[in-house]
XYZ file of N, CA and C in Angstrom:
489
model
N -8.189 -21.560 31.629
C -9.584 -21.202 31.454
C -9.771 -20.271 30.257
N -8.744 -19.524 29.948
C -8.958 -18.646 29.083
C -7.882 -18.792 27.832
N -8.426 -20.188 27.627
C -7.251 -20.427 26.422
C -7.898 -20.132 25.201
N -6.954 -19.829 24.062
C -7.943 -19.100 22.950
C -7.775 -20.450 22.215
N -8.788 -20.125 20.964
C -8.194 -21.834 20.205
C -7.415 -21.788 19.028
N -6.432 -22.353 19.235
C -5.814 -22.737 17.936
C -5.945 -23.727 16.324
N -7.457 -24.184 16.695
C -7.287 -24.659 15.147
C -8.800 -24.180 14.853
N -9.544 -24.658 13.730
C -10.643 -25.226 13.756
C -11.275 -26.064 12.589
N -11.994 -26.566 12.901
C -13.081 -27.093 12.150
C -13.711 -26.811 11.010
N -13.673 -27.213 9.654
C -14.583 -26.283 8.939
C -16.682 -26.777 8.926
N -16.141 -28.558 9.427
C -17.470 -29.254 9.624
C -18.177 -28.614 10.462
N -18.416 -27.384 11.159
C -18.745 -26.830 11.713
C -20.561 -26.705 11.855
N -21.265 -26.365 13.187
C -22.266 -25.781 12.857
C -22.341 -23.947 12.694
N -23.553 -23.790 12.596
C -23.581 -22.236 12.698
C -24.306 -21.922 13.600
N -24.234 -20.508 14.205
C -24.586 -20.055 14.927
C -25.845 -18.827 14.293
N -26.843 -19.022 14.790
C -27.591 -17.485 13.801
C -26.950 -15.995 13.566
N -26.170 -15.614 14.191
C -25.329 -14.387 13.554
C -24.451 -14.710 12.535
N -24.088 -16.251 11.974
C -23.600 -16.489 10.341
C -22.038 -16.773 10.783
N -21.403 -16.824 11.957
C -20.246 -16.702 12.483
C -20.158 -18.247 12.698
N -18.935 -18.786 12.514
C -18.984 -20.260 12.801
C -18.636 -20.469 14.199
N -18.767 -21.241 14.956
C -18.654 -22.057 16.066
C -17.447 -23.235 16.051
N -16.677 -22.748 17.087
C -15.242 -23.783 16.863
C -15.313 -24.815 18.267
N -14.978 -25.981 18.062
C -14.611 -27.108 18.981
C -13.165 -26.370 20.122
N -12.858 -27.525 20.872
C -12.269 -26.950 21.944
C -11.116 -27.028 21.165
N -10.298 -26.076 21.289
C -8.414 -26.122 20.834
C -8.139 -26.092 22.299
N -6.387 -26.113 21.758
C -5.583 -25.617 22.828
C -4.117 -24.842 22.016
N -3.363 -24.498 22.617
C -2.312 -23.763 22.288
C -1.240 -24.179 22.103
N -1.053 -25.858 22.435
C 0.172 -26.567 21.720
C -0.518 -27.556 20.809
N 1.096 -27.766 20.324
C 0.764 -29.460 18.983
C 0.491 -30.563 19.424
N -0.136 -30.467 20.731
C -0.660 -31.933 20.589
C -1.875 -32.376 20.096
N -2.438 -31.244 19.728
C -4.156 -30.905 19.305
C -3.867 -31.388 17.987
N -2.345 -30.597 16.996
C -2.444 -30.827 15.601
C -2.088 -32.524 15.342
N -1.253 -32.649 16.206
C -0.983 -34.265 16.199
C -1.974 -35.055 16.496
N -2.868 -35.225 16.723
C -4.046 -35.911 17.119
C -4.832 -36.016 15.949
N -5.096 -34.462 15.950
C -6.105 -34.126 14.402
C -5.062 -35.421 13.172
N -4.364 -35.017 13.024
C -3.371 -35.994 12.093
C -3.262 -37.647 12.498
N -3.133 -37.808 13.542
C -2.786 -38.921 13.838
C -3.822 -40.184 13.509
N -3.116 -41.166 14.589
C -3.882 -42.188 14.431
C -5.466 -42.312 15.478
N -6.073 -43.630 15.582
C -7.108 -43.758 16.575
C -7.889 -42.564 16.576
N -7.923 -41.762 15.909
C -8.827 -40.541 15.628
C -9.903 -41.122 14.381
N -11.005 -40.248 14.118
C -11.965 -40.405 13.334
C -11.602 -40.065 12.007
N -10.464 -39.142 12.028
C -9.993 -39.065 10.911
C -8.570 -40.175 10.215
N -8.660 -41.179 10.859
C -7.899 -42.220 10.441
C -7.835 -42.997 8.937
N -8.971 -42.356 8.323
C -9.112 -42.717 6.651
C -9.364 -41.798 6.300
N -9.109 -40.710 6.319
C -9.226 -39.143 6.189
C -8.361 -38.625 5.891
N -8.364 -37.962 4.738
C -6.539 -36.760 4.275
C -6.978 -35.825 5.678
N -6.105 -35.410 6.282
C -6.070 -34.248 7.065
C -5.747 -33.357 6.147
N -6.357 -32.095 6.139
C -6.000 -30.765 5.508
C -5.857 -29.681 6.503
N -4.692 -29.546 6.492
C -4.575 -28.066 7.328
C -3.804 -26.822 6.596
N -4.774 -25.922 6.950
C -4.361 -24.519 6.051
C -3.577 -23.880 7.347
N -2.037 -23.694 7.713
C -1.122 -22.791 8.385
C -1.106 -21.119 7.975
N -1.711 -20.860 9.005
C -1.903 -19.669 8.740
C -2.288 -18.412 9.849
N -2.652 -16.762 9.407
C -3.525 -15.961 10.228
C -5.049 -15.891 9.167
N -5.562 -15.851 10.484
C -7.159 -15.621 9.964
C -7.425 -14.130 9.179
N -6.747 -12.930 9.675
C -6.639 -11.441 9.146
C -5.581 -11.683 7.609
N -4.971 -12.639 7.451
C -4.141 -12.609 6.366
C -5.345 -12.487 5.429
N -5.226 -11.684 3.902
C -6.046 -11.910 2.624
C -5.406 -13.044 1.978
N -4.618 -13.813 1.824
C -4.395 -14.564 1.267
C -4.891 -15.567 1.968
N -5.167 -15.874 3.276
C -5.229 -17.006 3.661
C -7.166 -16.962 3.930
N -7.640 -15.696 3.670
C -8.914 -15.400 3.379
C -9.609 -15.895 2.624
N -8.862 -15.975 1.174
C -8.584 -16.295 -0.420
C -9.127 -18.070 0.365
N -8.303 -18.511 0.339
C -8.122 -19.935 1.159
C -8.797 -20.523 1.493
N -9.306 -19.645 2.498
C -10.464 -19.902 3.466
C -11.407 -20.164 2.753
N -11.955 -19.342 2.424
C -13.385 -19.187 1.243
C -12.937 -20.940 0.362
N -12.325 -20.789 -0.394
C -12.532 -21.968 -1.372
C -12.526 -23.260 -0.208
N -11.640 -23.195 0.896
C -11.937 -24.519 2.039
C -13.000 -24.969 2.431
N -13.531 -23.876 2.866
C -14.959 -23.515 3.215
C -15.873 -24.352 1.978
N -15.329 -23.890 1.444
C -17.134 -23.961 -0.285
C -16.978 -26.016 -0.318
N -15.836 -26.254 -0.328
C -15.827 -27.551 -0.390
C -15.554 -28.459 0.158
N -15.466 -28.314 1.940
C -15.334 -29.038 2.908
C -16.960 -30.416 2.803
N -18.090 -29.519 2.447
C -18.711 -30.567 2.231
C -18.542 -31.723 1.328
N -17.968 -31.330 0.166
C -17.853 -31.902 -1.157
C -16.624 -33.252 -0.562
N -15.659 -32.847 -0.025
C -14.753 -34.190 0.509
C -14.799 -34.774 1.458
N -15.873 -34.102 2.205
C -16.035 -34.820 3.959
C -15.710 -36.281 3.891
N -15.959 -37.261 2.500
C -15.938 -38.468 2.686
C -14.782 -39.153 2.887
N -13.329 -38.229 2.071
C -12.260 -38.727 2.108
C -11.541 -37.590 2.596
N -12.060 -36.334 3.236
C -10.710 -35.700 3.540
C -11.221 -34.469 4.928
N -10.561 -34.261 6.190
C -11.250 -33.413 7.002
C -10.357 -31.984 7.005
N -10.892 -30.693 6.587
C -10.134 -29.410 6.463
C -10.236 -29.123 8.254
N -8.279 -28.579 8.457
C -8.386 -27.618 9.772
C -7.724 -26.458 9.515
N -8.020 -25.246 10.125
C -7.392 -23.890 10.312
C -6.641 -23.888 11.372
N -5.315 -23.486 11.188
C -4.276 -23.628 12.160
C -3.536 -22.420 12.310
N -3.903 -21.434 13.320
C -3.409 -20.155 13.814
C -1.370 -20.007 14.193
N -0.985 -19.850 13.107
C 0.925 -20.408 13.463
C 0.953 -19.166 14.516
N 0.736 -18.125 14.794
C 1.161 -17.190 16.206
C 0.542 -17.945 17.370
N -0.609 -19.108 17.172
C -1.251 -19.645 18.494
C -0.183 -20.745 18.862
N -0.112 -21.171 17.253
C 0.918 -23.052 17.308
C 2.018 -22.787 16.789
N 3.412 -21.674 17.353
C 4.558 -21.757 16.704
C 5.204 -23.301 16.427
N 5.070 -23.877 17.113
C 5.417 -25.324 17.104
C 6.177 -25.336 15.828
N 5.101 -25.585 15.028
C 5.394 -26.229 13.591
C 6.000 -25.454 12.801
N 6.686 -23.527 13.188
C 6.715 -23.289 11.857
C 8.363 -23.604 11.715
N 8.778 -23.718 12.530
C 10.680 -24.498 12.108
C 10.724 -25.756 11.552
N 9.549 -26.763 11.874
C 9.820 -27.868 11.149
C 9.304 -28.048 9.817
N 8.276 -26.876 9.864
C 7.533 -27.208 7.921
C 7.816 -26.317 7.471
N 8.670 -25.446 8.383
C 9.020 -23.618 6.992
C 7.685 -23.123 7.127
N 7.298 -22.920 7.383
C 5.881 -22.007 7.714
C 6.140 -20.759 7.691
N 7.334 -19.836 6.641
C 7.111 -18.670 6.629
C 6.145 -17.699 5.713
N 5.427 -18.361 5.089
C 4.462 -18.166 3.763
C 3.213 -17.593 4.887
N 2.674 -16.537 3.986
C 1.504 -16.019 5.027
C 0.378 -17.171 4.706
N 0.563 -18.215 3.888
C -1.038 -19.398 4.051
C -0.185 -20.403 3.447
N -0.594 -21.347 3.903
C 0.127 -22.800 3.561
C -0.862 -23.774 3.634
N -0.870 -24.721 3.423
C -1.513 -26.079 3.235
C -1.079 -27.180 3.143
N -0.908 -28.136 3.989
C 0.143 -28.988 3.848
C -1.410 -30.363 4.445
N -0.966 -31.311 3.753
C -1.926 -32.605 3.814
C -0.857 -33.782 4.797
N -1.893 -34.077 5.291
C -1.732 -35.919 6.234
C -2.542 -37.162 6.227
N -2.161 -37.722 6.482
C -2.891 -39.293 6.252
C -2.234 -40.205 7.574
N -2.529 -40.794 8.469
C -2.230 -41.631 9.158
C -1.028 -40.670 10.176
N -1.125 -40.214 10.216
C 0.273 -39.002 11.396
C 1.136 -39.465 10.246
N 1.241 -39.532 9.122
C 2.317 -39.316 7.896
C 1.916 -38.119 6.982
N 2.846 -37.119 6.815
C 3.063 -35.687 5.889
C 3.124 -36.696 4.458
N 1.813 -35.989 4.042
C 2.059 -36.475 2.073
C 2.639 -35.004 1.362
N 3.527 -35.408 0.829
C 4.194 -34.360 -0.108
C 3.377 -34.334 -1.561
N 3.118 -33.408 -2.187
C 2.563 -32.953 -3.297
C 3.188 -32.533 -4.259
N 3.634 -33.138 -5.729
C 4.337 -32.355 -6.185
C 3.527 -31.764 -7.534
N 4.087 -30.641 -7.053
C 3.095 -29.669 -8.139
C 3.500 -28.787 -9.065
N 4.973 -29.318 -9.540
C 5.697 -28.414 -10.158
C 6.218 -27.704 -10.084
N 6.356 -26.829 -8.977
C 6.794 -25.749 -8.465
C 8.356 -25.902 -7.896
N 8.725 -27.005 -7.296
C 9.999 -27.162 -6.983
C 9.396 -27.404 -5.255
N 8.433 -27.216 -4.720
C 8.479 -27.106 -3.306
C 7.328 -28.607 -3.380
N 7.496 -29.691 -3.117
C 7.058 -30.550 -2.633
C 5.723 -30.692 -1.221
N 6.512 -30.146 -0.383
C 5.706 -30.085 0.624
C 4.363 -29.645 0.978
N 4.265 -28.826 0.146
C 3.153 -27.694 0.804
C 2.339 -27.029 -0.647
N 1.578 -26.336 -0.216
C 0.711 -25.300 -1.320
C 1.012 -24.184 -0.478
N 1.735 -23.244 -1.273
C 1.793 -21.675 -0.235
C 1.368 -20.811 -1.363
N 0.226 -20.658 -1.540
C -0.181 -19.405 -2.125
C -1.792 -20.043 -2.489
N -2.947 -19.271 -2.369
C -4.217 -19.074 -2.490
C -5.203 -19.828 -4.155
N -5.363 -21.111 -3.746
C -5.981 -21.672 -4.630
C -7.659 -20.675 -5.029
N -7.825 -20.253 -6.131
C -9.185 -19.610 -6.263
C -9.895 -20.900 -7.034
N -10.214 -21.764 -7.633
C -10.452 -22.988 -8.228
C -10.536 -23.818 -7.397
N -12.014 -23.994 -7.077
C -12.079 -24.597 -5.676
C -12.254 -26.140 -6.548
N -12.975 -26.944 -8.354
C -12.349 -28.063 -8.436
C -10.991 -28.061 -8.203
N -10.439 -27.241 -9.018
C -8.819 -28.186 -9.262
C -8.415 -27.791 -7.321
N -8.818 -27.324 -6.610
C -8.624 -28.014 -5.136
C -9.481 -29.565 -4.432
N -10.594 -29.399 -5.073
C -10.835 -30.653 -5.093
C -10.096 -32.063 -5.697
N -9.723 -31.908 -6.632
C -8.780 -32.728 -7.389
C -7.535 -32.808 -6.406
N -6.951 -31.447 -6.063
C -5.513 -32.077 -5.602
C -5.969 -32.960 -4.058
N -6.855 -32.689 -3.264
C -7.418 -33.217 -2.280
C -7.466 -34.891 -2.769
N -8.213 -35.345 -3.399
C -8.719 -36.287 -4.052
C -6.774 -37.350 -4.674
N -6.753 -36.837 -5.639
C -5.397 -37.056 -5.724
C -4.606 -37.468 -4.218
N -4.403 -36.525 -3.314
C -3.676 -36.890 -2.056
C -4.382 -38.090 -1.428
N -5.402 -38.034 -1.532
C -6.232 -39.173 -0.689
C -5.514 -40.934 -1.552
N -5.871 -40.528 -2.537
C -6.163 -41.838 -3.371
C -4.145 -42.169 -3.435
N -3.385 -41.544 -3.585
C -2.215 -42.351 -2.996
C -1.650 -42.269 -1.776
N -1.795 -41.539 -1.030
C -2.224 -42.052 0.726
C -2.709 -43.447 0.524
N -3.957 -43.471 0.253
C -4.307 -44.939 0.786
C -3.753 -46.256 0.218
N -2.586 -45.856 -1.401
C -1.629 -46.795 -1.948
C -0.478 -46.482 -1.189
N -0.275 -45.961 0.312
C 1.009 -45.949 0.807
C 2.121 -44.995 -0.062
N 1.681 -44.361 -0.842
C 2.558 -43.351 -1.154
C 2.606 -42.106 -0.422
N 3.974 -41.575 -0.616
C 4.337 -40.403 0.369
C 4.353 -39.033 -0.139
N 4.561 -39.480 -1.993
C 4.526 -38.166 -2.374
C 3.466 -38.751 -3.779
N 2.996 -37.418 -4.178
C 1.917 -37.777 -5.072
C 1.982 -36.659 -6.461
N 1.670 -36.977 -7.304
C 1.452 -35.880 -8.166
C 0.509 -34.776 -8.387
N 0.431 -34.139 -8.589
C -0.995 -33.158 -8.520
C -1.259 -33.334 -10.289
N -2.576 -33.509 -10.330
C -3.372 -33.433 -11.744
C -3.111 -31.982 -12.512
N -2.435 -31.184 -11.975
C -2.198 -29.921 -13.063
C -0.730 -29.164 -12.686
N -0.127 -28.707 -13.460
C 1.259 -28.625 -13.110
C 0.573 -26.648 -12.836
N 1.541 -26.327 -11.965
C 1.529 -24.963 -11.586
C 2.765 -24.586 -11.557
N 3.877 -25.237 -12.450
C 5.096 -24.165 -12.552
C 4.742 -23.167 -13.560
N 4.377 -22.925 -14.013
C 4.287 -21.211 -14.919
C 3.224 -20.278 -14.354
N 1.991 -21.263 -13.544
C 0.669 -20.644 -13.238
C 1.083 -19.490 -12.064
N 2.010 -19.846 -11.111
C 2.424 -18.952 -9.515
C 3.810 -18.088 -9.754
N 4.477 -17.182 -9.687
C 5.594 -16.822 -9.330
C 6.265 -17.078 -7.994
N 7.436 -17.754 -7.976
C 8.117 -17.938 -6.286
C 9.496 -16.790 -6.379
């Protein structure tokens, strides 16, 4: 009864105090597997999920640009917030030790991104450029749906981040 939620929504409505309103979670991965998977609404949809805490500033950073352009991709891509202290689940299998991550899906298949950096998998650090997040969104979508697994990103970020 008193389960807290572990992901959410950014398609969200609002509530008049400006606070968003979240759908039902639950506290294991079967919520994130679903969101990802198949027979869901998001079945022609990049899944976007930002791994993360909500109090993190980096994943604040995140938030905000997710936020600004969840409308802008609704057509090809659905953003979720995923609490890793609610859903340890995942953080041994994706390395989830980065305080914000972002990792994309298509069909319950992980698309890898490569973005120069040497780390394939994921975005771990705070996009402020909410196009060139549109772009890499866009990009993931459009070889997802050519059955590719890993994709290039339209701008290289090995010199732009320090790891």
């Amino acid at each position: 009864l008193a389960e807290r939620l572990c992901w959410r929504r950014f398609n969200e409505r609002r509530v008049p105090t400006g606070r968003r309103t979240s759908p039902p979670g639950c506290r294991t991965c079967c919520r994130i597997c679903t969101m990802a998977g198949r027979g869901t609404r998001e079945e022609d949809r990049v899944v976007v999920i930002r791994f993360g805490h909500d109090w993190d500033p980096t994943c604040m950073k995140m938030d905000e640009v997710l936020y600004s352009i969840a409308e802008k991709v609704k057509n090809f891509a659905v953003i979720y917030l995923v609490d890793i202290t609610e859903v340890p689940d995942f953080n041994k299998m994706y390395e989830l030790y980065d305080p914000c991550t972002v990792m994309f899906f298509f069909r319950n298949k992980h698309i890898m991104i490569d973005l120069g950096t040497g780390n394939n998998n994921k975005i771990n650090w705070a996009m402020e450029d909410k196009q060139e997040m549109i772009d890499i969104i866009e990009t993931v979508y459009r070889g997802a749906r050519k059955g590719r697994g890993l994709v290039v990103s339209p701008k290289d970020y090995s010199t732009k981040y320090r790891y």
